[in-house]
Short mmCIF file of C-alpha atoms and ligand atoms in Angstrom, two decimals:
data_model
loop_
_atom_site.label_atom_id
_atom_site.label_comp_id
_atom_site.label_asym_id
_atom_site.label_seq_id
_atom_site.Cartn_x
_atom_site.Cartn_y
_atom_site.Cartn_z
CA MET A 5 15.18 -16.14 -24.33
CA THR A 6 13.02 -19.21 -24.65
CA GLN A 7 11.22 -21.39 -22.16
CA GLY A 8 10.27 -24.61 -23.92
CA SER A 9 9.36 -23.55 -27.45
CA LYS A 10 8.10 -20.10 -26.42
CA LYS A 11 9.93 -16.82 -26.01
CA GLN A 12 9.81 -15.49 -22.47
CA VAL A 13 8.96 -12.29 -20.64
CA ILE A 14 10.87 -11.80 -17.39
CA VAL A 15 8.88 -10.36 -14.49
CA VAL A 16 10.75 -9.08 -11.42
CA GLY A 17 8.43 -9.08 -8.39
CA SER A 18 5.43 -11.24 -7.52
CA GLY A 19 3.14 -8.60 -6.02
CA LEU A 20 -0.09 -7.66 -7.75
CA ALA A 21 1.72 -5.63 -10.45
CA GLY A 22 3.98 -8.56 -11.39
CA LEU A 23 1.18 -11.13 -11.23
CA SER A 24 -1.08 -8.97 -13.43
CA ALA A 25 1.75 -8.55 -15.95
CA ALA A 26 2.42 -12.28 -15.98
CA HIS A 27 -1.24 -13.06 -16.59
CA GLU A 28 -1.46 -10.81 -19.64
CA ALA A 29 1.92 -11.89 -21.05
CA LEU A 30 0.79 -15.54 -20.91
CA LYS A 31 -2.50 -14.60 -22.49
CA ALA A 32 -0.62 -12.92 -25.33
CA GLY A 33 1.24 -16.17 -26.01
CA ALA A 34 4.55 -15.62 -24.21
CA ALA A 35 6.15 -17.79 -21.54
CA VAL A 36 6.78 -16.02 -18.21
CA ARG A 37 9.74 -16.32 -15.88
CA MET A 38 8.98 -14.57 -12.58
CA LEU A 39 11.64 -13.84 -9.96
CA ASP A 40 11.04 -12.76 -6.38
CA ARG A 41 13.68 -12.28 -3.74
CA ALA A 42 11.22 -13.16 -0.96
CA PRO A 43 10.70 -16.82 -0.03
CA LYS A 44 6.96 -16.54 -0.79
CA PRO A 45 5.01 -14.66 -3.49
CA GLY A 46 2.76 -11.67 -2.84
CA GLY A 47 4.98 -8.77 -1.68
CA ASN A 48 3.12 -6.00 0.09
CA SER A 49 0.11 -6.68 -2.11
CA ILE A 50 -0.86 -9.66 0.01
CA LYS A 51 -1.23 -7.37 3.06
CA ALA A 52 -3.71 -4.96 1.48
CA SER A 53 -6.69 -4.66 3.76
CA SER A 54 -9.12 -2.03 2.44
CA GLY A 55 -9.55 -2.99 -1.18
CA ILE A 56 -9.26 -1.90 -4.80
CA ASN A 57 -10.93 1.10 -6.42
CA GLY A 58 -13.33 0.81 -9.30
CA ALA A 59 -15.59 3.53 -10.76
CA GLY A 60 -18.81 2.64 -12.53
CA THR A 61 -18.90 -0.99 -11.38
CA ARG A 62 -21.98 -3.18 -11.09
CA PHE A 63 -21.23 -3.48 -7.35
CA GLN A 64 -21.58 0.28 -6.97
CA ARG A 65 -24.88 0.12 -8.84
CA ASP A 66 -26.04 -2.61 -6.42
CA ILE A 67 -25.70 -0.10 -3.56
CA GLY A 68 -27.45 2.69 -5.42
CA ILE A 69 -24.51 4.50 -7.04
CA ALA A 70 -25.86 4.69 -10.58
CA LYS A 71 -22.93 6.73 -11.96
CA ASP A 72 -19.43 7.51 -10.72
CA GLU A 73 -17.82 10.25 -12.73
CA SER A 74 -15.67 11.87 -10.05
CA PHE A 75 -12.77 9.40 -9.73
CA TYR A 76 -10.48 11.34 -12.08
CA ALA A 77 -11.18 14.64 -10.30
CA ASP A 78 -10.70 13.03 -6.86
CA THR A 79 -7.32 11.63 -7.96
CA VAL A 80 -6.14 14.95 -9.39
CA ARG A 81 -7.23 16.78 -6.21
CA SER A 82 -5.37 14.27 -4.07
CA ALA A 83 -2.22 14.58 -6.23
CA GLY A 84 -2.12 18.30 -5.34
CA GLN A 85 0.63 20.58 -6.63
CA ASN A 86 2.57 17.67 -8.13
CA PHE A 87 -0.14 17.32 -10.78
CA GLN A 88 0.83 20.74 -12.18
CA GLU A 89 4.57 20.31 -11.75
CA GLY A 90 7.15 17.67 -12.44
CA PRO A 91 9.47 16.84 -15.33
CA THR A 92 8.43 17.46 -18.90
CA GLY A 93 7.38 14.26 -20.56
CA ILE A 94 5.49 12.79 -17.62
CA ASP A 95 1.94 12.77 -18.88
CA ARG A 96 0.15 12.69 -15.54
CA LYS A 97 -3.19 13.55 -17.11
CA THR A 98 -3.12 10.55 -19.46
CA LEU A 99 -1.87 8.20 -16.74
CA ILE A 100 -4.65 9.23 -14.33
CA GLU A 101 -7.24 9.06 -17.11
CA GLN A 102 -6.06 5.53 -17.90
CA LEU A 103 -6.06 4.52 -14.22
CA THR A 104 -9.55 5.80 -13.52
CA SER A 105 -11.25 4.92 -16.82
CA GLN A 106 -9.91 1.35 -16.72
CA SER A 107 -10.81 0.83 -13.07
CA GLU A 108 -14.15 -0.81 -13.80
CA SER A 109 -12.57 -3.28 -16.23
CA ALA A 110 -9.80 -4.02 -13.71
CA VAL A 111 -12.39 -4.95 -11.07
CA ASN A 112 -14.37 -7.00 -13.62
CA TRP A 113 -11.17 -8.79 -14.68
CA LEU A 114 -10.40 -9.81 -11.11
CA VAL A 115 -13.98 -10.91 -10.45
CA ASP A 116 -14.95 -12.55 -13.74
CA GLU A 117 -11.65 -13.91 -15.03
CA ILE A 118 -9.67 -14.54 -11.84
CA GLY A 119 -12.64 -15.45 -9.62
CA VAL A 120 -12.12 -12.99 -6.72
CA ASP A 121 -15.10 -11.77 -4.68
CA LEU A 122 -15.10 -7.94 -4.70
CA SER A 123 -18.79 -7.38 -4.05
CA VAL A 124 -18.53 -5.13 -0.97
CA VAL A 125 -17.95 -1.42 -1.65
CA ALA A 126 -16.81 1.14 0.93
CA GLN A 127 -16.01 4.84 0.88
CA LEU A 128 -12.49 5.77 2.01
CA GLY A 129 -11.10 9.23 2.83
CA GLY A 130 -10.66 11.57 -0.16
CA HIS A 131 -13.21 9.73 -2.34
CA SER A 132 -16.47 11.47 -3.31
CA VAL A 133 -18.37 8.17 -3.36
CA ALA A 134 -17.98 4.57 -2.21
CA ARG A 135 -15.67 2.87 -4.75
CA THR A 136 -13.22 0.69 -2.82
CA HIS A 137 -14.04 -2.98 -3.44
CA ARG A 138 -13.36 -5.98 -1.21
CA GLY A 139 -14.91 -9.40 -0.62
CA ALA A 140 -17.72 -10.33 1.73
CA GLY A 141 -15.73 -13.10 3.44
CA LYS A 142 -13.03 -12.98 6.08
CA LEU A 143 -10.04 -13.05 3.72
CA PRO A 144 -8.67 -9.50 3.27
CA PRO A 145 -8.69 -8.25 -0.34
CA GLY A 146 -4.90 -8.34 -0.90
CA ALA A 147 -4.64 -11.98 0.18
CA ALA A 148 -7.76 -12.94 -1.78
CA ILE A 149 -6.50 -11.35 -5.01
CA VAL A 150 -2.91 -12.59 -4.75
CA SER A 151 -3.81 -16.18 -3.86
CA ALA A 152 -6.36 -16.46 -6.69
CA LEU A 153 -3.89 -15.06 -9.24
CA VAL A 154 -0.97 -17.23 -8.07
CA GLU A 155 -3.16 -20.33 -8.25
CA LYS A 156 -4.32 -19.43 -11.75
CA LEU A 157 -0.81 -18.70 -13.04
CA LYS A 158 0.66 -21.86 -11.53
CA SER A 159 -1.81 -23.95 -13.49
CA ASN A 160 -0.21 -22.67 -16.72
CA PRO A 161 2.84 -24.76 -17.79
CA ASP A 162 4.38 -21.68 -19.46
CA PHE A 163 4.65 -19.92 -16.09
CA VAL A 164 7.69 -20.41 -13.85
CA LEU A 165 7.97 -18.63 -10.49
CA GLU A 166 11.29 -18.72 -8.67
CA ASN A 167 11.30 -17.43 -5.09
CA SER A 168 14.41 -16.45 -3.08
CA ALA A 169 15.77 -15.22 -6.43
CA GLU A 170 16.98 -11.63 -6.39
CA ALA A 171 17.57 -9.61 -9.55
CA ASP A 172 20.94 -7.85 -9.21
CA GLU A 173 21.34 -6.16 -12.57
CA LEU A 174 19.54 -5.40 -15.80
CA LEU A 175 21.52 -6.59 -18.81
CA VAL A 176 21.88 -3.89 -21.43
CA ASN A 177 23.14 -3.93 -24.98
CA ASP A 178 23.33 -0.80 -27.09
CA GLY A 179 20.96 1.08 -24.76
CA ALA A 180 18.30 -1.65 -24.75
CA VAL A 181 17.48 -3.94 -21.81
CA GLN A 182 17.96 -7.56 -22.84
CA GLY A 183 17.49 -9.49 -19.62
CA VAL A 184 18.50 -9.77 -15.96
CA ARG A 185 21.29 -11.17 -13.86
CA TYR A 186 20.08 -12.66 -10.57
CA HIS A 187 21.23 -14.87 -7.74
CA ASP A 188 19.31 -17.76 -6.23
CA ALA A 189 18.92 -19.05 -2.66
CA ASP A 190 22.33 -20.78 -2.87
CA GLY A 191 24.06 -17.61 -4.01
CA GLN A 192 24.48 -18.96 -7.57
CA THR A 193 24.39 -16.29 -10.28
CA HIS A 194 22.26 -16.77 -13.40
CA GLU A 195 21.33 -14.76 -16.47
CA LEU A 196 17.96 -14.66 -18.22
CA GLU A 197 17.32 -13.17 -21.61
CA GLY A 198 14.13 -11.39 -22.62
CA PRO A 199 12.08 -8.21 -22.17
CA VAL A 200 11.75 -7.24 -18.51
CA VAL A 201 8.71 -6.06 -16.53
CA PHE A 202 10.05 -4.50 -13.34
CA ALA A 203 7.45 -4.71 -10.54
CA ALA A 204 9.63 -4.60 -7.43
CA GLY A 205 7.42 -2.40 -5.21
CA GLY A 206 8.15 0.82 -3.30
CA PHE A 207 10.82 1.97 -0.85
CA ALA A 208 8.82 2.56 2.36
CA GLY A 209 10.76 -0.22 4.11
CA ASP A 210 14.17 1.14 3.05
CA ALA A 211 14.44 3.29 6.19
CA HIS A 212 18.18 3.95 6.02
CA GLY A 213 18.59 3.89 2.22
CA LEU A 214 16.26 5.66 -0.22
CA LEU A 215 14.10 7.09 2.54
CA SER A 216 17.03 8.84 4.15
CA LYS A 217 18.21 10.00 0.71
CA TYR A 218 14.91 11.58 -0.36
CA ARG A 219 13.30 12.29 3.03
CA PRO A 220 16.05 12.61 5.63
CA ASP A 221 13.41 13.83 8.10
CA LEU A 222 11.85 10.33 7.99
CA ALA A 223 15.09 8.32 8.04
CA GLY A 224 14.95 5.35 10.39
CA MET A 225 11.16 5.43 10.85
CA PRO A 226 9.39 2.08 11.13
CA SER A 227 7.16 0.93 8.28
CA THR A 228 4.23 -1.29 7.39
CA ASN A 229 6.50 -2.59 4.60
CA GLU A 230 9.14 -5.26 5.24
CA ALA A 231 12.43 -3.62 6.31
CA ARG A 232 14.49 -4.24 3.12
CA PRO A 233 16.65 -2.22 0.75
CA ALA A 234 14.75 -1.02 -2.33
CA SER A 235 15.59 -2.19 -5.85
CA HIS A 236 15.33 1.19 -7.58
CA GLY A 237 19.12 1.20 -8.11
CA LEU A 238 18.77 -1.39 -10.88
CA LEU A 239 16.63 1.05 -12.84
CA GLU A 240 18.86 4.00 -12.03
CA ALA A 241 21.81 2.07 -13.45
CA VAL A 242 20.13 1.94 -16.87
CA GLY A 243 19.39 5.66 -16.85
CA ALA A 244 15.73 5.63 -15.75
CA GLU A 245 14.21 8.93 -14.63
CA PHE A 246 12.50 9.20 -11.22
CA VAL A 247 9.65 11.50 -10.16
CA ASP A 248 7.99 12.59 -6.89
CA MET A 249 10.57 10.72 -4.80
CA ASP A 250 10.02 12.97 -1.78
CA SER A 251 6.26 12.20 -1.69
CA VAL A 252 5.95 9.65 1.08
CA GLN A 253 2.75 8.58 2.82
CA ILE A 254 2.82 8.23 6.59
CA HIS A 255 0.14 6.24 8.37
CA PRO A 256 -0.50 7.48 11.92
CA THR A 257 -0.99 4.11 13.55
CA GLY A 258 1.35 1.12 13.32
CA PHE A 259 1.36 -1.20 16.35
CA VAL A 260 4.40 -1.19 18.62
CA ASP A 261 4.94 -4.84 19.58
CA PRO A 262 5.77 -5.02 23.32
CA LYS A 263 7.93 -8.10 22.60
CA ASP A 264 10.07 -6.16 20.07
CA PRO A 265 9.31 -2.45 20.44
CA ALA A 266 12.14 -1.24 18.19
CA ALA A 267 11.25 -3.53 15.25
CA GLY A 268 11.44 -1.70 11.90
CA TYR A 269 8.42 -3.59 10.58
CA LYS A 270 5.06 -2.84 12.21
CA PHE A 271 1.55 -4.21 11.72
CA LEU A 272 -0.93 -1.61 10.59
CA ALA A 273 -3.53 -0.63 13.20
CA ALA A 274 -6.48 -0.33 10.84
CA GLU A 275 -8.26 3.01 10.47
CA ALA A 276 -11.51 1.28 11.52
CA LEU A 277 -10.23 1.01 15.10
CA ARG A 278 -10.47 4.79 15.43
CA GLY A 279 -13.47 5.09 13.14
CA GLU A 280 -15.56 2.74 15.28
CA GLY A 281 -14.76 4.57 18.52
CA GLY A 282 -11.08 4.22 19.46
CA ILE A 283 -9.20 7.16 20.98
CA LEU A 284 -5.52 8.17 20.99
CA LEU A 285 -3.73 9.28 24.17
CA SER A 286 -0.30 10.86 24.58
CA SER A 287 2.28 9.35 26.93
CA SER A 288 0.98 11.72 29.62
CA GLY A 289 -2.50 10.25 29.11
CA GLU A 290 -4.24 13.06 27.23
CA ARG A 291 -6.17 13.21 23.99
CA PHE A 292 -4.38 15.61 21.62
CA VAL A 293 -6.03 15.31 18.19
CA ASN A 294 -9.34 14.60 16.51
CA GLU A 295 -8.71 10.90 15.91
CA LEU A 296 -10.84 11.00 12.74
CA ASP A 297 -8.91 13.77 11.04
CA ARG A 298 -6.89 13.10 7.85
CA ARG A 299 -3.93 10.69 8.11
CA ASP A 300 -1.35 13.46 7.67
CA VAL A 301 -3.01 15.67 10.31
CA VAL A 302 -3.09 12.87 12.90
CA SER A 303 0.50 11.83 12.06
CA ASP A 304 1.76 15.42 12.34
CA ALA A 305 0.01 15.83 15.72
CA ILE A 306 1.70 12.68 17.03
CA MET A 307 5.10 13.68 15.65
CA ALA A 308 4.85 17.05 17.40
CA LEU A 309 4.81 15.18 20.76
CA PRO A 310 7.95 13.99 22.59
CA ARG A 311 9.41 10.82 21.05
CA SER A 312 9.63 7.41 22.63
CA ALA A 313 12.57 6.90 24.97
CA LEU A 314 13.83 4.09 22.70
CA GLU A 315 17.19 5.27 21.38
CA SER A 316 17.31 2.76 18.55
CA ALA A 317 13.99 3.68 16.95
CA ARG A 318 12.45 6.85 15.61
CA GLN A 319 8.98 6.38 17.06
CA TRP A 320 6.34 7.50 19.51
CA ASP A 321 4.42 5.79 22.36
CA ILE A 322 0.79 6.62 21.72
CA THR A 323 -1.96 4.68 23.47
CA LEU A 324 -4.81 3.44 21.28
CA LEU A 325 -7.81 2.60 23.47
CA LEU A 326 -11.16 1.14 22.46
CA ASP A 327 -14.11 0.86 24.83
CA PRO A 328 -16.20 -2.37 24.86
CA GLY A 329 -18.60 -0.95 22.22
CA ALA A 330 -15.81 -0.24 19.74
CA CYS A 331 -13.99 -3.52 20.58
CA GLU A 332 -17.12 -5.51 19.75
CA VAL A 333 -17.68 -3.91 16.34
CA VAL A 334 -14.09 -4.54 15.20
CA GLY A 335 -14.02 -7.96 16.85
CA SER A 336 -12.40 -9.80 13.93
CA HIS A 337 -9.51 -7.29 13.77
CA ILE A 338 -9.12 -7.30 17.56
CA GLY A 339 -9.00 -11.09 17.77
CA PHE A 340 -6.00 -11.08 15.42
CA TYR A 341 -4.22 -8.23 17.24
CA VAL A 342 -4.75 -9.90 20.65
CA TRP A 343 -3.42 -13.17 19.22
CA LYS A 344 -0.34 -11.32 17.92
CA GLY A 345 0.18 -9.72 21.36
CA LEU A 346 -0.32 -6.20 19.96
CA VAL A 347 -3.54 -5.46 21.88
CA GLN A 348 -4.43 -6.37 25.43
CA LYS A 349 -7.84 -6.58 27.04
CA LYS A 350 -7.82 -4.90 30.47
CA LYS A 351 -10.37 -3.85 33.08
CA VAL A 352 -10.56 -0.08 33.45
CA LYS A 353 -9.59 -0.37 37.14
CA ASP A 354 -6.24 -1.91 36.08
CA LEU A 355 -5.24 1.00 33.81
CA ALA A 356 -2.77 3.74 34.83
CA PRO A 357 -4.49 6.55 36.80
CA GLU A 358 -3.93 9.15 34.06
CA ILE A 359 -5.52 6.84 31.48
CA ILE A 360 -8.54 6.20 33.75
CA ALA A 361 -8.90 10.00 34.07
CA ALA A 362 -8.76 10.43 30.27
CA VAL A 363 -11.30 7.62 29.75
CA ASP A 364 -13.68 9.20 32.27
CA LYS A 365 -13.35 12.63 30.64
CA TYR A 366 -14.01 11.27 27.15
CA ALA A 367 -16.86 9.03 28.33
CA ALA A 368 -18.54 12.08 29.90
CA LEU A 369 -18.18 13.96 26.61
CA VAL A 370 -19.75 11.09 24.66
CA ALA A 371 -22.56 10.74 27.24
CA SER A 372 -23.35 14.45 26.89
CA GLY A 373 -24.22 13.66 23.26
CA ALA A 374 -22.88 17.07 22.31
CA SER A 375 -20.15 16.46 19.77
CA ALA A 376 -19.71 20.23 19.47
CA ASN A 377 -18.23 20.08 22.96
CA ASP A 378 -15.07 18.32 21.87
CA ALA A 379 -12.33 20.92 21.92
CA LEU A 380 -10.38 18.77 19.44
CA GLY A 381 -13.28 18.74 16.98
CA ARG A 382 -14.24 15.06 16.93
CA LYS A 383 -17.79 14.89 15.58
CA ALA A 384 -18.55 11.16 15.63
CA PHE A 385 -17.96 8.79 18.54
CA GLY A 386 -18.49 5.52 16.70
CA HIS A 387 -19.79 2.74 18.95
CA TRP A 388 -18.35 4.04 22.24
CA ARG A 389 -20.77 3.22 25.09
CA LEU A 390 -18.55 3.12 28.19
CA PRO A 391 -19.97 5.35 30.96
CA SER A 392 -17.86 7.74 33.01
CA GLY A 393 -16.79 7.16 36.63
CA GLU A 394 -17.01 4.19 39.00
CA ALA A 395 -19.60 2.45 36.82
CA ASN A 396 -16.93 1.59 34.25
CA ARG A 397 -14.20 0.13 36.48
CA GLU A 398 -15.09 -3.54 35.92
CA GLU A 399 -15.55 -3.08 32.16
CA GLU A 400 -12.91 -4.39 29.75
CA VAL A 401 -11.24 -2.12 27.18
CA CYS A 402 -8.81 -2.98 24.36
CA ILE A 403 -5.49 -1.19 24.59
CA GLY A 404 -2.26 -1.08 22.56
CA THR A 405 0.64 1.23 21.70
CA VAL A 406 0.90 2.81 18.25
CA THR A 407 3.32 5.03 16.36
CA PRO A 408 3.37 6.71 12.93
CA VAL A 409 4.80 4.46 10.21
CA VAL A 410 5.99 4.94 6.65
CA HIS A 411 3.28 3.27 4.60
CA PHE A 412 3.58 4.02 0.89
CA THR A 413 5.92 5.81 -1.50
CA MET A 414 4.16 7.83 -4.19
CA GLY A 415 7.35 8.51 -6.15
CA GLY A 416 9.12 6.12 -8.46
CA VAL A 417 10.29 5.53 -11.97
CA ALA A 418 8.86 7.66 -14.80
CA PHE A 419 6.70 5.65 -17.19
CA ASP A 420 4.22 6.14 -19.99
CA SER A 421 0.78 4.87 -20.91
CA HIS A 422 2.34 1.66 -22.35
CA ALA A 423 4.04 1.17 -18.96
CA ARG A 424 7.44 1.69 -20.63
CA VAL A 425 10.19 3.01 -18.37
CA LEU A 426 11.44 6.44 -19.42
CA ARG A 427 14.88 7.98 -19.43
CA SER A 428 16.00 11.50 -19.98
CA GLN A 429 17.44 12.37 -23.37
CA LYS A 430 18.78 15.67 -24.61
CA GLU A 431 17.08 18.78 -23.19
CA GLY A 432 15.17 16.76 -20.60
CA GLU A 433 12.95 14.98 -23.12
CA LEU A 434 11.86 11.59 -21.77
CA THR A 435 11.94 8.55 -24.05
CA PRO A 436 11.23 4.84 -23.43
CA ILE A 437 14.10 2.49 -22.60
CA PRO A 438 13.74 -0.38 -25.10
CA GLY A 439 13.07 -3.73 -23.46
CA LEU A 440 11.98 -2.36 -20.06
CA TRP A 441 8.50 -1.95 -18.56
CA ALA A 442 7.39 -1.15 -14.98
CA ALA A 443 4.17 -1.20 -12.96
CA GLY A 444 2.93 -0.87 -9.40
CA GLU A 445 4.48 1.01 -6.49
CA ILE A 446 7.89 1.16 -8.22
CA THR A 447 6.42 3.73 -10.65
CA GLY A 448 5.83 7.41 -9.98
CA GLY A 449 3.67 10.16 -11.42
CA ILE A 450 0.12 8.96 -10.80
CA HIS A 451 -0.48 9.75 -7.15
CA GLY A 452 1.53 12.99 -6.96
CA ALA A 453 1.65 14.26 -3.39
CA ASN A 454 -0.86 11.78 -1.99
CA ARG A 455 -2.28 8.39 -2.94
CA LEU A 456 -5.98 7.72 -2.48
CA GLY A 457 -6.69 4.54 -0.49
CA GLY A 458 -7.45 1.66 -2.87
CA SER A 459 -5.61 3.19 -5.83
CA SER A 460 -2.40 1.25 -5.40
CA LEU A 461 -3.91 -2.17 -5.99
CA LEU A 462 -5.69 -0.55 -8.90
CA GLU A 463 -2.51 0.81 -10.51
CA CYS A 464 -0.93 -2.63 -10.13
CA ALA A 465 -3.82 -4.28 -11.99
CA VAL A 466 -4.21 -1.63 -14.70
CA PHE A 467 -0.55 -0.94 -15.55
CA GLY A 468 0.66 -4.45 -14.70
CA ARG A 469 -1.68 -5.80 -17.37
CA VAL A 470 -0.57 -3.16 -19.88
CA ALA A 471 3.11 -3.91 -19.17
CA GLY A 472 2.69 -7.68 -19.54
CA ALA A 473 0.76 -7.43 -22.80
CA ASP A 474 3.16 -4.87 -24.28
CA ALA A 475 6.28 -6.77 -23.26
CA ALA A 476 4.85 -9.96 -24.82
CA LYS A 477 4.02 -8.07 -28.00
CA SER A 478 7.65 -6.92 -28.26
CA LEU A 479 8.65 -10.58 -28.65
CA THR A 480 6.74 -10.85 -31.88
CA GLY A 481 8.08 -7.58 -33.19
CA ASN A 482 4.58 -6.01 -33.23
CA GLU A 483 5.18 -3.68 -30.33
C1 FAD B 503 -0.44 -3.15 5.41
C2 FAD B 503 -0.75 -2.58 4.06
C3 FAD B 503 -2.07 -2.42 3.65
C4 FAD B 503 -2.36 -1.89 2.39
N1 FAD B 503 -3.67 -1.80 1.98
C5 FAD B 503 -3.95 -1.37 0.73
C6 FAD B 503 -5.28 -1.37 0.21
O1 FAD B 503 -6.21 -1.81 0.89
N2 FAD B 503 -5.50 -0.93 -1.05
C7 FAD B 503 -4.48 -0.47 -1.87
O2 FAD B 503 -4.75 -0.08 -3.00
N3 FAD B 503 -3.20 -0.47 -1.42
C8 FAD B 503 -2.91 -0.92 -0.16
N4 FAD B 503 -1.63 -0.95 0.27
C9 FAD B 503 -0.56 -0.60 -0.69
C10 FAD B 503 -0.39 -1.73 -1.68
O3 FAD B 503 -0.56 -2.98 -1.03
C11 FAD B 503 0.99 -1.73 -2.33
O4 FAD B 503 1.34 -0.46 -2.72
C12 FAD B 503 0.95 -2.59 -3.60
O5 FAD B 503 0.46 -3.85 -3.28
C13 FAD B 503 2.32 -2.71 -4.24
O6 FAD B 503 2.28 -3.77 -5.18
P1 FAD B 503 3.51 -4.05 -6.12
O7 FAD B 503 3.15 -5.23 -6.93
O8 FAD B 503 3.93 -2.82 -6.80
O9 FAD B 503 4.67 -4.40 -5.08
P2 FAD B 503 4.73 -5.53 -3.96
O10 FAD B 503 3.41 -6.17 -3.74
O11 FAD B 503 5.41 -4.94 -2.79
O12 FAD B 503 5.67 -6.63 -4.65
C14 FAD B 503 7.00 -6.35 -4.98
C15 FAD B 503 7.78 -7.65 -4.96
O13 FAD B 503 9.05 -7.45 -5.57
C16 FAD B 503 10.01 -8.21 -4.89
N5 FAD B 503 11.33 -7.64 -5.18
C17 FAD B 503 11.83 -6.43 -4.84
N6 FAD B 503 13.07 -6.27 -5.33
C18 FAD B 503 13.38 -7.42 -5.98
C19 FAD B 503 14.55 -7.85 -6.70
N7 FAD B 503 15.63 -7.09 -6.87
N8 FAD B 503 14.53 -9.12 -7.23
C20 FAD B 503 13.45 -9.94 -7.08
N9 FAD B 503 12.33 -9.55 -6.41
C21 FAD B 503 12.29 -8.29 -5.88
C22 FAD B 503 9.60 -8.11 -3.44
O14 FAD B 503 10.13 -9.20 -2.68
C23 FAD B 503 8.08 -8.15 -3.55
O15 FAD B 503 7.57 -9.46 -3.39
C24 FAD B 503 -1.31 -1.48 1.53
C25 FAD B 503 0.02 -1.63 1.94
C26 FAD B 503 0.31 -2.19 3.18
C27 FAD B 503 1.74 -2.37 3.57
#
């Protein structure tokens, strides 16, 4: 239970939830032993590209948003029916209140205490105002936050991070969690004693396991998450309750890599590619949806089309095409995708005839300036400037293949405002499992049917910090 002279908190998972928990546990005077089965820290958190939500921040005020009082209502609206339903004992109202009211302090913590730049604020879909924070530099927000936190934690001698170390079992005595059993890179088994913060992420990458159990219709779909089995079974084994497990977020555009088209893991094709002017074409070369519609609408439209001929993968071959105007505006994204071989630059004259026809038709629509003319309802054309007809044949467009991907799992383990994991007692009443906390994508109950962009990093920071502080407090008996 001790590390040096101090008692330890065990943290499973080194994504933002685990790192936030570790920070607060150290601050409260505990030692921290962090395990991660991956060879490097950061989990999916390091990939986050849009940012973290904060309501009422000084960065919002800098861009003229004097007050932001709609975050709670936006989150409840997005959660949909699940907000009203669900097992007794899940206090969704309190959890959402906590998430939204502590969002400003979470952003301030990352900026002022951890030293992350989050000065740029953008408005994502489903939000009433701009409240998603990222930095002004080139480093995406997930990588900026994770690297700053890891650096800070590593400078503390009471913090030990072990990578390639997978937790296999929670150790239980008399109904209380007392530690973990794990194996290291050499396959050696070890046991650690102490309160456990479980921050092992979601199950979007578990295509043939939990996904097929809870959403058989999505079984085998590729994902923006690493293709790996989920760790929820460890919590199930100690009686934890799960909520909203069938609420799964699909992103319409993950890149199909021509070098490995059936790969289960796909890079996200950022929303900005469509927002700034990109169009989507079916395999027969036709537009079929308003590319700027909600994620679920665009995904459903794609999934109503014939699937890719690939037998081994449940995916679609949709062409994402950006004209030179759109390519220029998202130049930093495009440079990376071209380098990865996911996007090619091609002259219009070298495209397939049906794609040239679609480009000409769309270019004529944009040139008409009459957005009302789009039968699919697209109202904004971004930075598209390619003309129609022979005049465009020598121009270079950016082109890649995309498919819907499983992106985020809203469901997870039931937990309370102290980030304690709950189990079902008599008559369905939920009570905390002593010695066990959870935070981040592994938990369920906050997002309901749909997560707002930017709210996952936020839940990691808010509830990760609560979990770490509370777990550390349990060591002194003042829980
Ligand atoms: C491409 C992409 C972009 C995104 N962009 C955004 C965004 O801009 N804003 C936003 O809010 N959200 C975004 N998200 C979602 C968000 O990044 C994740 O939901 C969030 O980071 C999850 O954090 P976490 O700490 O809960 O889990 P993770 O960051 O996934 O970390 C979990 C860690 O636990 C480890 N682990 C699992 N099981 C075990 C075990 N048994 N033993 C030891 N270790 C284990 C894993 O190896 C992993 O490192 C994005 C997601 C993706 C994939």
